[in-house]
Short mmCIF file of C-alpha atoms in Angstrom, two decimals:
data_model
loop_
_atom_site.label_atom_id
_atom_site.label_comp_id
_atom_site.label_asym_id
_atom_site.label_seq_id
_atom_site.Cartn_x
_atom_site.Cartn_y
_atom_site.Cartn_z
CA PRO A 50 154.25 4.01 57.55
CA LEU A 51 156.48 2.20 55.07
CA ALA A 52 156.82 5.23 52.77
CA ALA A 53 158.30 7.18 55.68
CA ALA A 54 160.68 4.30 56.37
CA ILE A 55 161.88 4.40 52.76
CA ALA A 56 162.36 8.16 52.96
CA SER A 57 164.56 7.81 56.04
CA THR A 58 166.70 4.97 54.62
CA ASN A 59 170.11 5.68 53.14
CA ILE A 60 169.91 5.47 49.37
CA TRP A 61 173.01 3.27 49.21
CA HIS A 62 171.05 0.66 51.15
CA LEU A 63 167.90 1.07 49.04
CA LEU A 64 169.84 0.36 45.86
CA ARG A 65 170.65 -3.13 47.16
CA ASP A 66 167.03 -4.10 46.48
CA ASP A 67 166.38 -4.94 42.81
CA VAL A 68 162.65 -4.35 43.20
CA PHE A 69 163.20 -0.86 44.60
CA VAL A 70 165.65 -0.10 41.79
CA ASP A 71 163.07 -1.09 39.19
CA PHE A 72 160.34 1.15 40.62
CA PHE A 73 162.81 3.98 41.25
CA ASN A 74 164.09 3.80 37.66
CA THR A 75 160.51 4.06 36.40
CA PHE A 76 159.92 7.06 38.67
CA LEU A 77 163.17 8.79 37.68
CA ASN A 78 162.19 8.57 34.01
CA LEU A 79 158.75 10.12 34.35
CA PRO A 80 158.66 12.91 31.76
CA VAL A 81 157.87 15.69 34.21
CA PHE A 82 161.52 15.75 35.29
CA GLY A 83 164.49 17.37 33.59
CA GLN A 84 167.34 14.95 34.33
CA THR A 85 166.16 11.33 33.97
CA PRO A 86 168.90 8.89 35.03
CA VAL A 87 168.69 5.09 34.97
CA TYR A 88 170.63 2.71 37.20
CA SER A 89 171.77 -0.73 35.99
CA ASN A 90 172.26 -3.15 38.88
CA SER A 91 174.14 -5.68 36.81
CA ARG A 92 176.86 -3.13 35.96
CA SER A 93 176.54 -0.84 38.99
CA ARG A 94 176.31 2.00 36.48
CA TRP A 95 174.25 5.17 36.12
CA ASP A 96 173.28 6.44 32.69
CA LEU A 97 172.37 10.13 32.63
CA TRP A 98 169.93 11.80 30.27
CA PRO A 99 170.62 14.44 29.14
CA GLU A 100 174.33 13.78 29.26
CA LEU A 101 176.48 16.23 31.16
CA PRO A 102 178.96 18.47 29.34
CA SER A 103 182.03 16.42 28.50
CA CYS A 104 184.24 18.59 30.73
CA LEU A 105 182.51 17.22 33.83
CA ASP A 106 183.51 14.02 35.61
CA PRO A 107 180.71 13.52 38.16
CA SER A 108 181.11 11.17 41.10
CA PRO A 109 178.47 8.67 42.30
CA PRO A 110 178.34 10.19 45.83
CA ASP A 111 177.41 13.58 44.35
CA LEU A 112 174.74 12.00 42.16
CA LEU A 113 173.31 10.03 45.09
CA ALA A 114 173.28 13.15 47.27
CA TRP A 115 171.21 14.90 44.59
CA LEU A 116 168.86 11.91 44.28
CA GLU A 117 168.42 11.70 48.05
CA LYS A 118 167.50 15.37 48.34
CA HIS A 119 165.65 16.15 45.10
CA ARG A 120 164.12 12.86 43.90
CA LEU A 121 163.64 10.40 46.78
CA PRO A 122 161.29 12.69 48.81
CA HIS A 123 158.98 13.02 45.79
CA PHE A 124 159.19 9.28 45.12
CA CYS A 125 157.99 8.57 48.66
CA LYS A 126 154.89 10.71 47.98
CA SER A 127 154.15 9.09 44.63
CA SER A 128 151.73 6.38 43.55
CA LEU A 129 154.75 4.38 42.36
CA CYS A 130 155.99 4.18 45.94
CA LEU A 131 152.59 2.84 47.07
CA HIS A 132 152.77 0.19 44.33
CA LEU A 133 156.33 -0.66 45.42
CA ILE A 134 155.11 -1.24 48.98
CA LEU A 135 152.24 -3.43 47.74
CA CYS A 136 154.65 -5.36 45.50
CA GLN A 137 156.94 -5.98 48.49
CA LYS A 138 153.96 -7.20 50.53
CA LEU A 139 152.98 -9.64 47.78
CA LEU A 140 156.56 -10.88 47.42
CA GLU A 141 156.83 -11.42 51.18
CA PHE A 142 153.75 -13.62 50.97
CA VAL A 143 154.99 -15.50 47.89
CA ARG A 144 158.29 -16.30 49.64
CA SER A 145 156.67 -17.28 52.95
CA GLY A 146 156.06 -20.70 54.40
CA GLU A 147 152.45 -19.61 54.97
CA ALA A 148 151.88 -19.37 51.21
CA ALA A 149 153.54 -22.74 50.59
CA LYS A 150 151.32 -24.39 53.19
CA LEU A 151 148.08 -22.57 52.36
CA LEU A 152 148.31 -22.94 48.57
CA ASN A 153 150.47 -26.06 48.34
CA TRP A 154 153.15 -24.16 46.44
CA GLN A 155 156.53 -25.72 45.84
CA SER A 156 159.72 -23.67 45.71
CA ALA A 157 159.55 -23.70 41.89
CA ASP A 158 156.05 -22.18 42.00
CA GLN A 159 157.29 -19.44 44.31
CA TRP A 160 160.25 -18.81 42.02
CA LEU A 161 158.08 -18.45 38.90
CA LEU A 162 155.42 -16.28 40.54
CA GLU A 163 158.15 -14.00 41.86
CA LYS A 164 159.35 -13.59 38.26
CA CYS A 165 155.80 -12.68 37.19
CA ILE A 166 154.97 -10.18 39.96
CA SER A 167 158.32 -8.49 40.64
CA GLY A 168 158.93 -4.89 39.64
CA SER A 169 156.77 -2.23 38.10
CA GLN A 170 156.02 -4.29 34.98
CA GLY A 171 154.90 -7.20 37.14
CA MET A 172 152.56 -4.96 39.11
CA TRP A 173 151.10 -3.48 35.92
CA ARG A 174 150.44 -7.02 34.66
CA PHE A 175 148.74 -7.92 37.94
CA ARG A 176 146.62 -4.77 37.90
CA ALA A 177 145.60 -5.42 34.28
CA PHE A 178 144.54 -8.96 35.26
CA ILE A 179 142.27 -7.82 38.12
CA GLN A 180 140.81 -4.86 36.23
CA GLY A 181 137.03 -4.81 36.46
CA THR A 182 136.93 -7.36 39.29
CA PRO A 183 136.47 -7.07 43.07
CA GLY A 184 140.24 -7.56 43.21
CA GLU A 185 140.69 -4.15 41.61
CA GLU A 186 138.49 -2.53 44.26
CA LEU A 187 140.40 -4.28 47.04
CA THR A 188 143.70 -3.11 45.57
CA ASP A 189 142.50 0.48 45.13
CA PHE A 190 141.24 0.44 48.71
CA TRP A 191 144.57 -0.90 49.99
CA LEU A 192 146.56 1.78 48.10
CA THR A 193 144.28 4.64 49.18
CA THR A 194 144.34 3.47 52.79
CA GLU A 195 148.13 3.12 52.73
CA ARG A 196 148.39 6.73 51.60
CA LEU A 197 145.88 7.91 54.19
CA LEU A 198 147.58 6.10 57.08
CA GLY A 199 150.82 7.85 56.17
CA LEU A 200 149.24 11.26 56.79
CA ASN A 201 148.97 13.14 60.06
CA LYS A 202 145.51 14.64 60.39
CA LEU A 203 146.79 16.99 63.11
CA ASP A 204 149.25 18.54 60.66
CA ALA A 205 147.61 21.61 59.09
CA GLU A 206 149.31 20.95 55.72
CA GLN A 207 148.12 17.34 55.60
CA ARG A 208 144.68 17.63 57.23
CA ASP A 209 142.77 18.62 54.07
CA THR A 210 144.24 15.71 52.13
CA TYR A 211 143.52 13.34 55.02
CA LEU A 212 139.87 14.40 55.31
CA SER A 213 139.46 14.29 51.52
CA LEU A 214 140.69 10.69 51.42
CA VAL A 215 138.43 9.69 54.34
CA HIS A 216 135.45 11.27 52.57
CA ARG A 217 136.36 9.48 49.36
CA LEU A 218 136.64 6.10 51.08
CA LYS A 219 133.26 6.53 52.78
CA ALA A 220 131.61 7.48 49.49
CA THR A 221 133.09 4.56 47.53
CA HIS A 222 134.88 1.58 49.09
CA LEU A 223 133.18 1.83 52.49
CA ARG A 224 129.72 2.25 51.00
CA GLU A 225 127.23 -0.46 51.97
CA GLY A 226 127.33 -3.27 49.40
CA SER A 227 130.79 -2.49 48.05
CA SER A 228 133.30 -5.29 47.49
CA VAL A 229 135.48 -3.98 50.32
CA VAL A 230 132.66 -3.95 52.89
CA THR A 231 131.44 -7.34 51.70
CA LEU A 232 134.87 -9.01 51.82
CA CYS A 233 136.51 -7.12 54.68
CA GLY A 234 133.55 -6.13 56.85
CA ALA A 235 131.51 -7.73 59.60
CA THR A 236 131.12 -11.22 58.17
CA SER A 237 134.46 -11.84 56.44
CA GLY A 238 137.59 -13.24 57.96
CA PRO A 239 138.74 -14.11 61.46
CA LYS A 240 139.62 -10.49 62.20
CA SER A 241 136.08 -9.21 61.58
CA ARG A 242 135.21 -8.80 65.26
CA CYS A 243 138.32 -6.65 65.77
CA ILE A 244 137.25 -4.45 62.87
CA GLN A 245 133.80 -3.95 64.30
CA THR A 246 135.09 -3.11 67.79
CA SER A 247 137.84 -0.78 66.55
CA SER A 248 137.80 2.46 68.49
CA THR A 249 139.07 4.85 65.82
CA THR A 250 138.77 5.35 62.09
CA ARG A 251 142.51 4.80 61.69
CA GLU A 252 142.41 1.48 63.55
CA MET A 253 139.37 0.31 61.62
CA LEU A 254 140.95 1.18 58.28
CA SER A 255 144.22 -0.47 59.24
CA MET A 256 142.44 -3.71 60.11
CA MET A 257 140.30 -3.65 56.97
CA GLN A 258 143.42 -2.94 54.90
CA GLU A 259 145.11 -5.99 56.42
CA GLN A 260 142.09 -8.12 55.59
CA ALA A 261 142.00 -6.76 52.02
CA LEU A 262 145.66 -7.63 51.58
CA PHE A 263 145.02 -11.17 52.80
CA VAL A 264 142.24 -11.64 50.22
CA ILE A 265 144.49 -10.27 47.46
CA GLN A 266 147.35 -12.55 48.50
CA SER A 267 145.37 -15.74 49.09
CA TYR A 268 142.80 -15.48 46.27
CA TRP A 269 143.73 -13.05 43.50
CA LEU A 270 147.46 -13.77 43.47
CA PRO A 271 146.99 -17.54 42.89
CA LYS A 272 144.47 -16.78 40.11
CA PHE A 273 147.03 -14.43 38.56
CA PHE A 274 149.67 -17.18 38.76
CA ILE A 275 147.44 -19.61 36.87
CA HIS A 276 146.73 -16.91 34.29
CA CYS A 277 150.46 -16.28 33.83
CA LYS A 278 151.31 -19.96 33.36
CA MET A 279 148.55 -20.36 30.77
CA GLY A 280 149.73 -17.26 28.93
CA MET A 281 153.38 -18.35 28.99
CA ALA A 282 152.47 -21.78 27.62
CA GLU A 283 151.18 -20.08 24.45
CA GLU A 284 154.12 -17.69 24.12
CA GLU A 285 157.18 -19.08 22.35
CA SER A 286 159.58 -16.61 23.97
CA CYS A 287 158.56 -17.90 27.42
CA GLN A 288 159.46 -21.53 26.75
CA PRO A 289 163.00 -21.30 28.25
CA LEU A 290 161.49 -19.89 31.45
CA LEU A 291 158.89 -22.65 31.61
CA GLN A 292 161.58 -25.25 30.92
CA GLU A 293 163.60 -23.99 33.89
CA TYR A 294 160.41 -23.98 35.95
CA GLY A 295 159.83 -27.63 35.04
CA GLU A 296 163.39 -28.55 35.97
CA ARG A 297 162.98 -26.85 39.34
CA LEU A 298 159.73 -28.74 39.93
CA SER A 299 161.43 -32.07 39.24
CA ARG A 300 164.39 -31.25 41.47
CA ALA A 301 162.21 -29.82 44.24
CA ASP A 302 165.18 -27.63 45.16
CA SER A 303 164.86 -24.77 47.56
CA GLN A 304 164.90 -21.35 45.97
CA GLU A 305 168.28 -19.71 45.78
CA PRO A 306 168.43 -16.43 47.64
CA SER A 307 168.42 -13.37 45.42
CA ASP A 308 171.75 -11.62 45.11
CA PHE A 309 171.10 -8.14 46.45
CA SER A 310 174.78 -7.36 46.97
CA LEU A 311 175.93 -3.97 45.79
CA ASN A 312 179.59 -3.23 45.31
CA LEU A 313 179.71 0.40 46.35
CA TYR A 314 183.26 0.79 45.13
CA LYS A 315 182.35 -0.21 41.59
CA MET A 316 179.36 2.10 41.21
CA HIS A 317 180.10 4.59 38.45
CA ILE A 318 178.49 7.02 36.04
CA LYS A 319 178.78 6.45 32.33
CA ARG A 320 181.04 9.02 30.76
CA SER A 321 179.61 11.56 28.36
CA ARG A 322 180.24 10.86 24.69
CA GLY A 323 181.51 14.37 24.25
CA SER A 324 178.18 16.15 23.96
CA SER A 325 178.46 19.66 22.60
CA GLY A 326 176.40 22.70 23.52
CA PRO A 327 174.91 23.72 26.84
CA TYR A 328 173.24 21.33 29.24
CA CYS A 329 169.50 21.79 28.70
CA SER A 330 166.91 19.15 29.55
CA LYS A 331 164.15 21.05 27.74
CA LYS A 332 165.93 20.76 24.38
CA SER A 333 166.39 17.04 24.95
CA LYS A 334 162.69 16.65 25.69
CA VAL A 335 161.78 18.53 22.52
CA LYS A 336 163.94 16.17 20.43
CA ILE A 337 162.43 13.07 22.01
CA TRP A 338 158.88 14.41 21.71
CA THR A 339 159.42 15.38 18.06
CA MET A 340 160.70 11.90 17.34
CA VAL A 341 157.69 10.30 18.99
CA LYS A 342 155.19 12.52 17.17
CA VAL A 343 156.55 11.78 13.72
CA GLY A 344 156.87 8.07 14.48
CA ARG A 345 160.50 8.00 13.46
CA ASN A 346 162.61 4.93 14.14
CA THR A 347 164.67 5.47 17.27
CA GLN A 348 167.97 4.90 15.47
CA GLU A 349 167.32 7.53 12.81
CA MET A 350 167.98 10.39 15.21
CA LYS A 351 171.75 10.81 15.06
CA ALA A 352 172.10 14.56 14.97
CA PRO A 353 175.08 16.14 16.82
CA GLY A 354 174.48 16.22 20.54
CA PHE A 355 171.72 13.61 20.32
CA PRO A 356 172.46 10.03 21.42
CA ALA A 357 172.46 7.29 18.87
CA GLN A 358 170.32 5.12 21.15
CA PRO A 359 167.21 7.01 22.24
CA GLY A 360 165.48 3.95 23.72
CA ARG A 361 166.38 2.33 27.00
CA HIS A 362 164.84 -1.01 27.74
CA LEU A 363 164.88 -2.04 31.37
CA GLY A 364 164.98 -5.64 32.43
CA PRO A 365 162.20 -7.24 34.43
CA VAL A 366 163.62 -6.24 37.78
CA GLY A 367 165.80 -3.30 38.69
CA GLY A 368 167.46 -2.76 35.37
CA ARG A 369 169.26 -6.11 35.48
CA GLU A 370 169.56 -5.87 31.74
CA GLU A 371 172.02 -3.43 30.29
CA PRO A 372 170.32 -0.36 28.78
CA CYS A 373 170.27 -1.11 25.08
CA VAL A 374 168.85 -0.13 21.72
CA ASP A 375 165.26 -1.29 21.43
CA LYS A 376 162.90 -0.01 18.78
CA ASP A 377 159.95 -0.82 21.07
CA ALA A 378 161.42 0.88 24.11
CA LEU A 379 159.50 4.08 23.55
CA GLY A 380 156.35 2.02 23.37
CA LEU A 381 157.00 0.26 26.67
CA PHE A 382 158.05 3.42 28.43
CA PRO A 383 156.76 6.32 26.30
CA PRO A 384 159.19 9.16 26.00
CA ALA A 385 159.68 8.81 29.76
CA THR A 386 162.70 6.62 29.08
CA PRO A 387 164.98 8.28 26.55
CA ALA A 388 168.40 6.70 26.46
CA VAL A 389 172.03 7.43 26.51
CA GLY A 390 174.44 5.27 24.62
CA GLY A 391 177.31 5.02 22.24
CA LYS A 392 181.00 5.24 22.92
CA GLY A 393 182.63 8.52 23.67
CA ARG A 394 185.61 10.01 25.42
CA THR A 395 186.78 8.22 28.51
CA THR A 396 189.61 10.49 29.56
CA SER A 397 189.19 11.84 33.06
CA LEU A 398 188.82 15.52 33.72
CA GLN A 399 191.79 16.85 35.63
CA ARG A 400 190.83 18.37 38.99
CA SER A 401 192.77 21.51 38.07
CA ASN A 402 190.11 22.26 35.46
CA GLY A 403 187.28 21.93 37.98
CA GLY A 404 186.80 25.63 38.66
CA GLN A 405 186.68 26.55 34.99
CA CYS A 406 184.32 23.68 34.23
CA GLU A 407 181.97 24.71 37.07
CA ASP A 408 181.73 28.23 35.66
CA GLU A 409 181.07 26.89 32.16
CA ALA A 410 178.46 24.39 33.35
CA LEU A 411 176.50 26.91 35.40
CA SER A 412 176.71 29.55 32.68
CA ASP A 413 175.35 26.99 30.22
CA LEU A 414 171.99 27.32 31.91
CA HIS A 415 171.43 30.74 30.41
CA PRO A 416 170.25 29.50 26.98
CA SER A 417 167.62 27.28 28.61
CA ALA A 418 166.02 30.13 30.53
CA PRO A 419 162.26 30.27 29.88
CA SER A 420 161.18 32.50 27.06
CA ALA A 421 158.72 35.34 27.45
CA GLN A 422 156.32 33.78 24.94
CA GLN A 423 154.75 30.34 24.94
CA PRO A 424 157.01 28.15 22.74
CA ALA A 425 155.08 25.67 20.63
CA GLU A 426 157.54 22.87 21.35
CA THR A 427 157.03 23.09 25.12
CA LEU A 428 153.25 23.25 24.75
CA SER A 429 153.39 20.09 22.65
CA PHE A 430 154.83 17.94 25.45
CA LEU A 431 153.46 19.79 28.49
CA PRO A 432 150.27 17.65 28.78
CA TRP A 433 152.51 14.58 28.68
CA ALA A 434 154.62 16.05 31.51
CA LEU A 435 151.61 17.10 33.59
CA SER A 436 150.10 13.62 33.31
CA ALA A 437 153.31 12.25 34.80
CA GLU A 438 153.29 14.97 37.48
CA GLY A 439 150.32 13.28 39.11
CA CYS A 440 152.22 10.03 39.77
CA ALA A 441 155.63 11.63 40.44
CA GLY A 442 154.96 13.09 43.89
CA ARG A 443 153.98 16.52 42.47
CA PRO A 444 157.46 18.09 42.00
CA PHE A 445 156.18 20.86 39.71
CA ARG A 446 153.53 21.80 42.28
CA HIS A 447 156.20 21.91 44.97
CA PHE A 448 158.19 24.31 42.80
CA LEU A 449 155.18 26.59 42.31
CA GLU A 450 154.48 26.64 46.03
CA CYS A 451 158.11 27.53 46.79
CA GLN A 452 157.85 30.34 44.24
CA ASP A 453 154.65 31.59 45.96
CA ARG A 454 152.45 31.30 42.87
CA PRO A 455 148.99 30.47 44.21
CA VAL A 456 147.14 31.02 40.93
CA GLU A 457 149.42 28.69 38.96
CA THR A 458 149.24 26.15 41.79
CA GLN A 459 145.44 26.27 41.73
CA LEU A 460 145.41 25.81 37.96
CA LEU A 461 147.73 22.82 38.22
CA ASP A 462 145.43 21.29 40.85
CA LEU A 463 142.45 21.85 38.56
CA TRP A 464 144.30 20.18 35.66
CA GLN A 465 145.09 17.14 37.83
CA ASP A 466 141.54 16.84 39.18
CA LEU A 467 140.16 16.96 35.63
CA GLU A 468 142.69 14.31 34.62
CA GLU A 469 141.46 12.12 37.49
CA PHE A 470 137.81 12.70 36.54
CA LEU A 471 138.20 11.61 32.90
CA PRO A 472 138.84 7.85 33.31
CA VAL A 473 136.08 7.62 35.94
CA VAL A 474 133.42 9.27 33.79
CA LEU A 475 134.53 7.36 30.67
CA ASP A 476 134.21 3.97 32.40
CA PRO A 477 130.64 3.87 33.76
CA GLY A 478 130.75 0.10 34.24
CA ARG A 479 133.41 0.30 36.94
CA GLU A 480 132.33 -0.39 40.52
CA ASN A 481 131.79 2.89 42.39
CA SER A 482 131.95 4.85 39.12
CA PHE A 483 128.64 6.62 39.75
CA PHE A 484 129.56 7.70 43.27
CA LEU A 485 133.15 8.57 42.41
CA ARG A 486 132.39 10.76 39.40
CA HIS A 487 129.77 12.69 41.40
CA LEU A 488 132.26 13.07 44.24
CA ILE A 489 135.05 14.38 41.98
CA GLY A 490 132.71 16.54 39.91
CA GLU A 491 131.30 18.17 43.04
CA LYS A 492 134.80 18.73 44.44
CA ILE A 493 136.00 20.43 41.24
CA SER A 494 132.90 22.62 41.04
CA LYS A 495 133.16 23.78 44.65
CA SER A 496 136.94 24.25 44.66
CA TYR A 497 137.50 26.03 41.34
CA LEU A 498 134.27 26.93 39.59
CA GLY A 499 132.42 29.28 41.91
CA GLU A 500 131.60 32.65 40.33
CA GLU A 501 134.17 34.52 42.39
CA THR A 502 136.90 32.01 41.58
CA ILE A 503 136.00 32.00 37.89
CA ARG A 504 136.61 35.75 37.72
CA GLN A 505 140.05 35.31 39.31
CA LEU A 506 141.37 32.48 37.13
CA PRO A 507 143.16 33.50 33.89
CA LEU A 508 140.99 31.22 31.73
CA GLU A 509 138.07 31.88 29.42
CA VAL A 510 134.89 32.49 31.46
CA GLU A 511 132.82 30.57 28.91
CA THR A 512 135.09 27.55 29.32
CA LEU A 513 134.80 27.51 33.10
CA ARG A 514 131.05 28.05 33.21
CA SER A 515 130.40 25.38 30.59
CA LEU A 516 132.70 23.05 32.49
CA ARG A 517 130.81 23.70 35.72
CA ASN A 518 127.43 22.94 34.13
CA HIS A 519 128.60 19.48 33.04
CA LEU A 520 130.61 18.61 36.15
CA MET A 521 127.73 19.40 38.49
CA ALA A 522 125.82 16.68 36.64
CA ALA A 523 128.91 14.40 36.70
CA GLU A 524 128.86 14.29 32.88
CA PHE A 525 131.66 14.01 30.37
CA SER A 526 132.23 17.12 28.29
CA PRO A 527 134.76 18.22 25.62
CA TRP A 528 135.09 21.38 27.72
CA ILE A 529 137.41 19.34 29.96
CA TYR A 530 139.97 19.17 27.16
CA ARG A 531 139.43 22.84 26.34
CA ALA A 532 140.09 23.81 29.97
CA GLN A 533 143.22 21.66 30.16
CA LYS A 534 144.55 23.21 26.96
CA GLU A 535 144.03 26.73 28.34
CA ILE A 536 145.71 25.76 31.60
CA CYS A 537 148.73 24.45 29.70
CA LYS A 538 149.13 27.80 27.95
CA VAL A 539 149.19 29.58 31.32
CA LEU A 540 151.58 27.09 32.95
CA CYS A 541 153.95 26.76 30.00
CA CYS A 542 156.49 29.41 31.05
CA SER A 543 156.36 28.30 34.69
CA TYR A 544 157.14 24.75 33.64
CA GLU A 545 160.15 25.97 31.66
CA GLU A 546 161.33 27.77 34.79
CA PHE A 547 160.88 24.52 36.72
CA LEU A 548 163.06 22.65 34.21
CA ALA A 549 165.71 25.37 34.31
CA ASP A 550 165.73 25.26 38.11
CA ASP A 551 166.00 21.47 38.04
CA ASP A 552 168.94 21.73 35.62
CA ARG A 553 170.66 24.34 37.75
CA THR A 554 170.29 22.32 40.95
CA PHE A 555 171.54 19.15 39.26
CA LEU A 556 174.64 20.86 37.87
CA GLN A 557 175.44 22.44 41.22
CA PHE A 558 175.51 18.99 42.82
CA MET A 559 177.57 17.50 39.99
CA VAL A 560 180.32 20.14 40.09
CA LYS A 561 180.51 20.88 43.81
CA GLY A 562 183.09 18.18 44.50
CA MET A 563 185.48 19.27 41.75
#
């Protein structure tokens, strides 16, 4: 599985790939995390948020060691990683001679389509284009199958997830009459006979996934390319890009190879601007969330200890553009991408001060320890963080499991399942919506809403019973929001502990080499 290959690859090597950097930057800035760094390929520079205390002079190897141990494993379990793999598959096709021959593409066409599809923003544009079409079902099937094929059904920890995904596929994408069965089944494509004679479920799914990818590449990708060119023709800001595209068409030049070189010796971390006070990611999140709620312009927040540039705008691929002030940045990447910026001290910390600085940095964690009560500011951004948890590889759940908190873990699972149920039940026109909402509703009812379980969960009994009545009928109900709100109140302190633990671990890596 490609996700496993990414997990086993040295992070220095991964950062050579601009597309990986783009997806990884998006992942690193999901609001569930405490520290949210961004890497700029063009400057070989890391920007940290929150900034470290000014007494620290962290080294790139220490930062990469922390990323490799505490971020990359979660990335490889995330939906962003699955989209990265799909993006790479589409780019391989775009750059191939097969695509040029099959679709009569010139090198200029391949160059422009690569600009349109590369990176997380390119994939979101592509997914928006195919929304509501058979292409969306093929893509969802490909992503689900890619996740399933990366699991080991003989592993006790993975078996339940594996069987759940198989059951879901059979109830939706593999149902008779679905787009996937119609386009990738017995009568579609030269590989159909292999699919029908496949001896195992895994082999069958792998072959159908390959066929689905071929349909996406050869049919939906060209339609997306036409859509992009038509859209760019009407957009004034795209005229320079189209002009270069026209020049490339007239020259019929071969595409220049992308420059994936990475100068390891120049990689550095932007120095702190002299931030005062203890290192505390929770306080930084509160400031960002407050700013978003009141709709304040990003440059108005210039309080001590708060950066003058709270919006980082990433370029189209891998942060090629320098992180900069952008009043729309929080709209493109909602508070998930707060920024660092401004000019501060550049004097290096003398190694002789390392021991004292380590003690100060670690002791600074004390003020950010979770409070005994539920602070209103954490509750205000906790739903935002939990929504990101679902596409971040479940780091908060991993923390709860390590802390042996089964009740909190169960509540977090319930919150995520309800979050998954909402868009399905609110979009009845989507293919497989009827089957999927009944499947998820039945799963939630059986897993969390039996009478014995209801008595054990620290939520209002009325809320859970009312929720069960509606979910059994696969209906939308405001009780979903009520249940999620109650869950947030229970998980609030645990989430603060998670942030404090994330801060502590990060600081330990940053000061260990001093």
